Short mmCIF file of C-alpha atoms in Angstrom, two decimals:
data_model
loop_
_atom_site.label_atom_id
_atom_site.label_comp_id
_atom_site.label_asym_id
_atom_site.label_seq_id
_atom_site.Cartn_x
_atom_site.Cartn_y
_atom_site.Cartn_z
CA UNK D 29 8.51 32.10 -35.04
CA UNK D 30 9.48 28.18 -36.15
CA UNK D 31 7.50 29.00 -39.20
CA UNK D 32 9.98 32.22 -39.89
CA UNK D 33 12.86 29.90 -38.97
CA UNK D 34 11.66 27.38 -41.15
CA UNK D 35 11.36 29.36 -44.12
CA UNK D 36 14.68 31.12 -43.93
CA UNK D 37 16.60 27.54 -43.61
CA UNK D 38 14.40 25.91 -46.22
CA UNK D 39 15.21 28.75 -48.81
CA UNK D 40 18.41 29.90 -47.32
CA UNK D 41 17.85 33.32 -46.56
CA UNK D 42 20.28 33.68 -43.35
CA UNK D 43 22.67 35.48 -45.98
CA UNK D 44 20.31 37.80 -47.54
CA UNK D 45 20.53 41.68 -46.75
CA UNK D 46 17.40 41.79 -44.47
CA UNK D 47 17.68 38.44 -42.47
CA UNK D 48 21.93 38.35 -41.95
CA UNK D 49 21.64 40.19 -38.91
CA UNK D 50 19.90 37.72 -37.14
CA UNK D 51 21.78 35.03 -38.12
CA UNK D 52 24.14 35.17 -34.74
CA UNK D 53 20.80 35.06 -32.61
CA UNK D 54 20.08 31.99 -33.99
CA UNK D 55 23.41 30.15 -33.71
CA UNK D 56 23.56 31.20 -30.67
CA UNK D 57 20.44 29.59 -29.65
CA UNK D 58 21.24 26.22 -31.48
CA UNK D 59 18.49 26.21 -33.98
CA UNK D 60 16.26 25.44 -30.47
CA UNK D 61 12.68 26.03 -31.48
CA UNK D 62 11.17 26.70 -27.71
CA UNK D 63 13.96 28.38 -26.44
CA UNK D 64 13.86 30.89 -29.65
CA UNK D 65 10.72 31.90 -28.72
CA UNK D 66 11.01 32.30 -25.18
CA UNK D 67 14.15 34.43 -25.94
CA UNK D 68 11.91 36.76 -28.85
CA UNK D 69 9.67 37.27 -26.08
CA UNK D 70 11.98 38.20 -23.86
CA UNK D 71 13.21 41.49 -26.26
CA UNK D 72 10.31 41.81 -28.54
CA UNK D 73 10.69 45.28 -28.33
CA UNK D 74 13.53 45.52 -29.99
CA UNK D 75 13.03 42.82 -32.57
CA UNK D 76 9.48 42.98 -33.45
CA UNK D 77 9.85 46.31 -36.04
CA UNK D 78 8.93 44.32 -38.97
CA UNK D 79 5.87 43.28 -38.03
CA UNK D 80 2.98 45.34 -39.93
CA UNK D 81 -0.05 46.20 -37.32
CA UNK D 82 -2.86 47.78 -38.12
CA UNK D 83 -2.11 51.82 -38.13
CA UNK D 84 -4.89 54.46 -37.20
CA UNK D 85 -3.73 57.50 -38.81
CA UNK D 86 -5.50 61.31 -38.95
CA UNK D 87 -5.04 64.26 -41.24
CA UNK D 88 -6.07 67.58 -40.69
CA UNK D 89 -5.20 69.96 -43.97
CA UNK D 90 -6.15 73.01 -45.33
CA UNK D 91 -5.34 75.08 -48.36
CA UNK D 92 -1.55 76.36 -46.07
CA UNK D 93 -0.95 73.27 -44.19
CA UNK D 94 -1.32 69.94 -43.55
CA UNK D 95 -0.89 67.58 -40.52
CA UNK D 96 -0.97 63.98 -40.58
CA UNK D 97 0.02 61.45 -37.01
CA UNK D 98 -0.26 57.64 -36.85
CA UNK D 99 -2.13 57.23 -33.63
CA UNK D 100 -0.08 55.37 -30.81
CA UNK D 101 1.46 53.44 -33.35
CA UNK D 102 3.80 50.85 -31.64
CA UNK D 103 5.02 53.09 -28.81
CA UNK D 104 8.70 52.55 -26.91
CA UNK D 105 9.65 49.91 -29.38
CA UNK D 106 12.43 49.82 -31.90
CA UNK D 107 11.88 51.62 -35.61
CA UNK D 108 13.05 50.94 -39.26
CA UNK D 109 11.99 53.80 -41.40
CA UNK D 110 8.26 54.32 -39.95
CA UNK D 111 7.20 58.12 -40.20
CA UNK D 112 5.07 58.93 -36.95
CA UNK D 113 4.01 62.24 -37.79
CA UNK D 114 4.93 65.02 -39.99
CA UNK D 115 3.81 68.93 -40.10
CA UNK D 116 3.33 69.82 -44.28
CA UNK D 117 3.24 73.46 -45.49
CA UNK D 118 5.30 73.33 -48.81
CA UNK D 119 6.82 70.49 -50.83
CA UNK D 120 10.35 70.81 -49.00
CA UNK D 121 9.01 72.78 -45.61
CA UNK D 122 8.01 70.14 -43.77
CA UNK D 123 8.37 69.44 -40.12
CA UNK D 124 8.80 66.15 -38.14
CA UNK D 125 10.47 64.32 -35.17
CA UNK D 126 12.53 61.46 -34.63
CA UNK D 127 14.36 59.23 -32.17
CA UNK D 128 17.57 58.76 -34.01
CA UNK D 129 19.29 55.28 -34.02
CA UNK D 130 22.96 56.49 -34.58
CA UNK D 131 24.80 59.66 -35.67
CA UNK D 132 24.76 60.41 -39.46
CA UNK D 133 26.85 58.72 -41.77
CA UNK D 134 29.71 60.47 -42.95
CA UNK D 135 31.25 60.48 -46.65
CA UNK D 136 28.17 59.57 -48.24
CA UNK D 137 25.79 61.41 -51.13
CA UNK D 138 22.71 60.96 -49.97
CA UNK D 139 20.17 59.25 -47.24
CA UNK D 140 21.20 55.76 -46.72
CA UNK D 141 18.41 53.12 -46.12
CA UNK D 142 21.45 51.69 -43.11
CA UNK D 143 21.23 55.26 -41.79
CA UNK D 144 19.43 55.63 -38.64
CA UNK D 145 19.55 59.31 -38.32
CA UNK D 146 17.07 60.24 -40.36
CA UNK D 147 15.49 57.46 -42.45
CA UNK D 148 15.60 54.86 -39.43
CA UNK D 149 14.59 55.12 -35.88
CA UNK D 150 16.23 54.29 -32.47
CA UNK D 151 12.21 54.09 -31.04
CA UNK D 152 8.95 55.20 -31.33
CA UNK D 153 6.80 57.41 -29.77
CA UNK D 154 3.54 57.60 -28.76
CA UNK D 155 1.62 60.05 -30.49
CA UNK D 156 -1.91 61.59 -30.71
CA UNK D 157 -3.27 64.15 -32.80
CA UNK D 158 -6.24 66.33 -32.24
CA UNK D 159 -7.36 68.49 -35.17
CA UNK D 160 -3.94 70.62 -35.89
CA UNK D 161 -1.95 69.82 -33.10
CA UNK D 162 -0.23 66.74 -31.91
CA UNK D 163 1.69 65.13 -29.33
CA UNK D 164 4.45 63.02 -29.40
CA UNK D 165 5.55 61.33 -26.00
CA UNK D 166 9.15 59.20 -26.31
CA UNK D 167 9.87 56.83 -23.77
CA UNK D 168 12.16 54.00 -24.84
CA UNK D 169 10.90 50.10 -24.02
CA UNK D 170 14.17 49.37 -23.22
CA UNK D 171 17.67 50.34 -22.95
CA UNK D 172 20.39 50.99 -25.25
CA UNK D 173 22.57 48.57 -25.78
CA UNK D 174 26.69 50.22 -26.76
CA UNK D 175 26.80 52.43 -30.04
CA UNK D 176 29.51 50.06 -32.54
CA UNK D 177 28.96 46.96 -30.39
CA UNK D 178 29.31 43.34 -31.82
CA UNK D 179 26.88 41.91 -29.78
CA UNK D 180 23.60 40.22 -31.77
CA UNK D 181 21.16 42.76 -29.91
CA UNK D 182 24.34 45.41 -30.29
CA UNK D 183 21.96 46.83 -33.93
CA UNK D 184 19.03 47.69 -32.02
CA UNK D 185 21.00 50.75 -29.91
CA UNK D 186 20.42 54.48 -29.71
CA UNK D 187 21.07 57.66 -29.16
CA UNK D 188 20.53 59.50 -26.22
CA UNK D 189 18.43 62.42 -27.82
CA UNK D 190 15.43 63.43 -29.97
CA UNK D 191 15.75 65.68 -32.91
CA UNK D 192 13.43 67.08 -35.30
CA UNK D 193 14.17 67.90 -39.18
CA UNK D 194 13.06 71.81 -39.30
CA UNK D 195 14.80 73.36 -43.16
CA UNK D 196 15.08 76.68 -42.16
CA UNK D 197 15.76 77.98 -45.56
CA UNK D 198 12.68 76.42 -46.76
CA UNK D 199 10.76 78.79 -45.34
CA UNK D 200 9.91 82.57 -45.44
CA UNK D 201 9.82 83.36 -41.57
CA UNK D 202 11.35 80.97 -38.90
CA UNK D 203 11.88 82.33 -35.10
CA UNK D 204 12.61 80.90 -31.71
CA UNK D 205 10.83 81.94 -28.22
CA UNK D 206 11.93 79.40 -25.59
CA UNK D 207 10.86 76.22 -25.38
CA UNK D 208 8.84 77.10 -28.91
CA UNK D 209 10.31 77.20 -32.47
CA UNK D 210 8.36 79.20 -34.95
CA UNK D 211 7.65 78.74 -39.13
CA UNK D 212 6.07 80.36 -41.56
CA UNK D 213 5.67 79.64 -45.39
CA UNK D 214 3.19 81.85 -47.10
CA UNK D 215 0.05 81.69 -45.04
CA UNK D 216 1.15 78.08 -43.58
CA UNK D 217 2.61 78.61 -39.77
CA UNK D 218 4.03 76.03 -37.87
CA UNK D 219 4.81 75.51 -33.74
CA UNK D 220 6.99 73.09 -32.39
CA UNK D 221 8.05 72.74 -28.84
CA UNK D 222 10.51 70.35 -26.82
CA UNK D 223 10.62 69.49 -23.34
CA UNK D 224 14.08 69.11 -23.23
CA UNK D 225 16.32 72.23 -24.37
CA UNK D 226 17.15 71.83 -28.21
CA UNK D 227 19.47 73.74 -30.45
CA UNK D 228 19.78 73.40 -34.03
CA UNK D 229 23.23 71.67 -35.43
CA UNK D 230 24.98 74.73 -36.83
CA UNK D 231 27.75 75.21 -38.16
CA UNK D 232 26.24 72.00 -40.59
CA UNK D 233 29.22 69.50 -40.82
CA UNK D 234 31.35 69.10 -43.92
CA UNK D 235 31.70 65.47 -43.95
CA UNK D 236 27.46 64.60 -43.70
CA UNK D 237 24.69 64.77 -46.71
CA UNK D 238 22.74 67.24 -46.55
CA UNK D 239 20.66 67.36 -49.77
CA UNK D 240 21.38 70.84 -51.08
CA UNK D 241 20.50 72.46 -47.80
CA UNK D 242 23.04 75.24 -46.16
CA UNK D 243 21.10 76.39 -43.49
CA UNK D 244 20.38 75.15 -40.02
CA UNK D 245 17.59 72.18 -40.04
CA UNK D 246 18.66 69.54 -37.66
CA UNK D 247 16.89 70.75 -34.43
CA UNK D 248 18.93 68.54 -31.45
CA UNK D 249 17.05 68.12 -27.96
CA UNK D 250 20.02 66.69 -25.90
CA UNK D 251 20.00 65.15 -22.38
CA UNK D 252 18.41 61.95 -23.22
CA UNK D 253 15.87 59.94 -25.30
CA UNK D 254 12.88 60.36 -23.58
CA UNK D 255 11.06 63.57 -24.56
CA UNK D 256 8.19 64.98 -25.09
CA UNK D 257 7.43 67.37 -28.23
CA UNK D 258 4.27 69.33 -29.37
CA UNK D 259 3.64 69.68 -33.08
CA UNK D 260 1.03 71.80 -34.33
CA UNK D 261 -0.08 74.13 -37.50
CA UNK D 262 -2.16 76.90 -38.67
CA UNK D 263 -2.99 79.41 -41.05
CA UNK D 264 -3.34 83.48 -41.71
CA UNK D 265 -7.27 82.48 -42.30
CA UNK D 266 -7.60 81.09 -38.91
CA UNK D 267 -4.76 83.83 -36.68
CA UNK D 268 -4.66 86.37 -38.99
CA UNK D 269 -0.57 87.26 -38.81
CA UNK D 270 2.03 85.30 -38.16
CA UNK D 271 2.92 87.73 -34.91
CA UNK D 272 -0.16 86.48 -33.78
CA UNK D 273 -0.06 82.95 -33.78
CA UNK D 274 3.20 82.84 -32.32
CA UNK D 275 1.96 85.07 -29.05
CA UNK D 276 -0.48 82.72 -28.85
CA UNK D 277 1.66 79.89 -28.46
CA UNK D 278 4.48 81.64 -26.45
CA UNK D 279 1.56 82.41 -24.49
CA UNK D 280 0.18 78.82 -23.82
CA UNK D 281 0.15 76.72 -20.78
CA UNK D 282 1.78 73.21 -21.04
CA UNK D 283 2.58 71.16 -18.00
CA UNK D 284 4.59 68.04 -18.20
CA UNK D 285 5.06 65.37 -15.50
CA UNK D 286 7.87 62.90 -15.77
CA UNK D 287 8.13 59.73 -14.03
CA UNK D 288 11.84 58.23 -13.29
CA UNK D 289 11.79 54.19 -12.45
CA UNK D 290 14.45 52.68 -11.18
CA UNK D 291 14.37 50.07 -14.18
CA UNK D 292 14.30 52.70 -17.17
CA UNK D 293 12.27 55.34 -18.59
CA UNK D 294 8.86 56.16 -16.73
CA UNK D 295 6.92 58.39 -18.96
CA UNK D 296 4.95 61.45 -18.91
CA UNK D 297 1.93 62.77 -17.87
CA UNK D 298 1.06 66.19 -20.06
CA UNK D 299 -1.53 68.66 -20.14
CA UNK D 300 -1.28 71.19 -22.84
CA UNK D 301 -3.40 74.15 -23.45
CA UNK D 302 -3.74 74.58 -26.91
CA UNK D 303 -4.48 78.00 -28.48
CA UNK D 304 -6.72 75.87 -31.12
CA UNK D 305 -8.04 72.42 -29.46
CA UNK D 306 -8.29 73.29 -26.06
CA UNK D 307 -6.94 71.66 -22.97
CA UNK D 308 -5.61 67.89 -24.15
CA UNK D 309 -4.64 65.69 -21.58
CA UNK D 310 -1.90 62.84 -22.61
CA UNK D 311 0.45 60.14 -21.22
CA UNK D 312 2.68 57.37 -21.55
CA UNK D 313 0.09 54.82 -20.97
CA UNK D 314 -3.26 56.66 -20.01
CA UNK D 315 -5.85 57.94 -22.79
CA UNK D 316 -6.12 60.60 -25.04
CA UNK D 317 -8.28 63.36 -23.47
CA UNK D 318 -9.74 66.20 -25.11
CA UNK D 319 -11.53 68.68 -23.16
CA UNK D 320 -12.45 66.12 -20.68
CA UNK D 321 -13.74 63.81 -23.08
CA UNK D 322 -11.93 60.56 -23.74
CA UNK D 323 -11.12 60.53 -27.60
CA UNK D 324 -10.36 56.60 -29.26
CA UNK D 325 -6.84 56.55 -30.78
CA UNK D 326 -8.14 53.90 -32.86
CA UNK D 327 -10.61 54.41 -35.73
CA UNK D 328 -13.68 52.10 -35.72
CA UNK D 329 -14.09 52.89 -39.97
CA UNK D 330 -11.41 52.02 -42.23
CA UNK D 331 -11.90 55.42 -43.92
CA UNK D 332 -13.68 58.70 -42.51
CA UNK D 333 -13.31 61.77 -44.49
CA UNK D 334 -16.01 64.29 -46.15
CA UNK D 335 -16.28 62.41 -49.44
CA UNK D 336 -16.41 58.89 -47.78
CA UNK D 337 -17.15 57.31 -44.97
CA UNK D 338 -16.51 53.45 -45.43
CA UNK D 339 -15.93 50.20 -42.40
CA UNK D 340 -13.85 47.69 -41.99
CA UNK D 341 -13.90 44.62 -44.51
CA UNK D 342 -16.85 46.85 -46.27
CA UNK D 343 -16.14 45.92 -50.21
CA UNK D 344 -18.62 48.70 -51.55
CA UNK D 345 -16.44 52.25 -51.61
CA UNK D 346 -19.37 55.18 -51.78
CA UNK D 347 -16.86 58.59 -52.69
CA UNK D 348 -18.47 61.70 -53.21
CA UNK D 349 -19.97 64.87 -52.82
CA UNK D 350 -22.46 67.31 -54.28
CA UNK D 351 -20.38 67.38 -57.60
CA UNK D 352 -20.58 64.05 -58.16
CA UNK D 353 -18.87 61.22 -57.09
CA UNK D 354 -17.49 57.43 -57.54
CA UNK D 355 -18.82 54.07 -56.42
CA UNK D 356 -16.33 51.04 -55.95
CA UNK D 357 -18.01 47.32 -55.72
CA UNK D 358 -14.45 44.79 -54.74
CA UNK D 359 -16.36 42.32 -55.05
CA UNK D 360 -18.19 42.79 -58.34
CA UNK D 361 -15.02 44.35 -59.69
CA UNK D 362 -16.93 47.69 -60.81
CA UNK D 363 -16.08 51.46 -61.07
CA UNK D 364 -19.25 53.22 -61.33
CA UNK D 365 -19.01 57.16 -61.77
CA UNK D 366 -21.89 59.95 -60.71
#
């Protein structure tokens, strides 16, 4: 921290667009060295988003659909414009959740970088994925401070829900069943489900960007902003029709456990039955377990896919497979092709 101090007086960066919000944290604390960072670590959850960690994500795609999570990435803490997880089966239908910082701006033409609705967060959650399905647990680090407050930690507020962005119109088939919300887009289907009650935004307001869209996609899970939601995919080659897959989910058992502290949000506990993966244990804090085997949310190789399977700080890139295939030396500075 007195080396980030340091370098914004030195160059004079307490103005700039990224760094101006902090400024009053730092009067207020006198320029004291010490006392700045026992005060960070005091609310680093709330100002330690621009930090870049190391990120384990995983991608599970076929010809219909794609999935792709960043495992327990950061969990409770506050977000700027990191995208957890996200369910793929066109170019515009596309699934995924957030934890909205503030309500959308109004009188605007498109998705503002300041806009915490969509392209922002209020926190993250903490997410797994298992082959297609994943699970995303939200349980906000700390609490809220008031929506349009002055106050220097006043930015770092949010809302008291979880939504998810579901474009109804960008997609052939879309259907509700409870808890469960249902697409399909050719042979691509798509299950989500919320713990909390959700309804999508509709009639859409007049006075918000939409981008083009007319239809119903901002999916709204009131009551609070701890949540639990279940994302997962498939395709006609693996359930045959789309009637199908969605029995099978209606069908499925999922039991969540939350736990209320008298000092904030507790967390869950949840044990869901997939149709797919099997029974997956989950929780706030505990590990990922897959048919009661613990599974790493961490990847011990830097890349593992079929075509490569490459460590950490490893400089020679093998890619390939019985086509042919590509060597990369970073340290000879070579591209050798096979």
């Amino acid at each position: 921290l007195p080396i980030t101090l340091d370098t914004l007086d030195r160059h004079g960066l307490w103005t700039s667009q990224f760094f101006s919000p902090f400024k009053p944290l730092n009067d207020a604390l006198g320029g004291d060295r010490a006392a700045g960072q026992a005060f960070v670590a005091g609310v680093a959850e709330q100002l330690n988003f621009g930090l870049l960690p190391e990120v384990s994500t995983t991608t599970y795609r076929t010809k219909d659909v794609m999935l792709s999570t960043a495992l327990d990435h950061r969990p409770g803490v506050f977000g700027d414009q990191q995208h957890i997880s996200q369910a793929t089966l066109s170019e515009n239908a596309v699934v995924f959740i957030t934890h909205p910082k503030n309500e959308p701006f109004t009188g605007v033409d498109r998705f503002p970088d300041a806009d915490g609705y969509w392209t922002g967060s209020g926190t993250l959650p903490r997410s797994a994925q298992v082959g297609a399905t994943s699970i995303h647990l939200y349980t906000p680090a700390y609490a809220a401070p008031p929506q349009g407050g002055s106050g220097p930690l006043d930015q770092f507020t949010y809302l008291p829900l979880t939504h998810a962005y579901f474009p109804t119109e960008h997609f052939d088939d879309s259907t509700g069943d409870g808890s469960w919300l249902f697409g399909r887009e050719g042979d691509g289907y798509v299950a989500l489900w919320s713990w909390r009650p959700f309804d999508f935004v509709d009639p859409l307001p007049a006075d918000i960007f939409t981008n083009g869209l007319t239809r119903p996609y901002d999916l709204r899970a009131e009551g609070g902003p701890d949540n639990v939601w279940i994302l997962e995919v498939g395709d006609g080659e693996q359930w045959g029709d789309f009637d199908t897959f969605r029995a099978a989910f209606s069908a499925a058992e999922i039991s969540v456990t939350p736990h209320e502290t008298e000092s904030g949000f507790g967390g869950f506990d949840v044990v869901w039955h997939s149709p797919a993966e099997g029974r997956i244990e989950f929780s706030t804090s505990g590990p990922l377990v897959v048919e009661g085997t613990e599974v790493p949310l961490r990847h011990e190789l830097r890349f593992d896919n079929p075509w490569a399977r490459v460590p950490f700080d490893q400089p020679l890139y093998e890619i390939g497979d019985d086509q042919g295939g590509i060597v990369l030396d970073f340290d000879r500075g070579t591209r050798t092709v096979g």
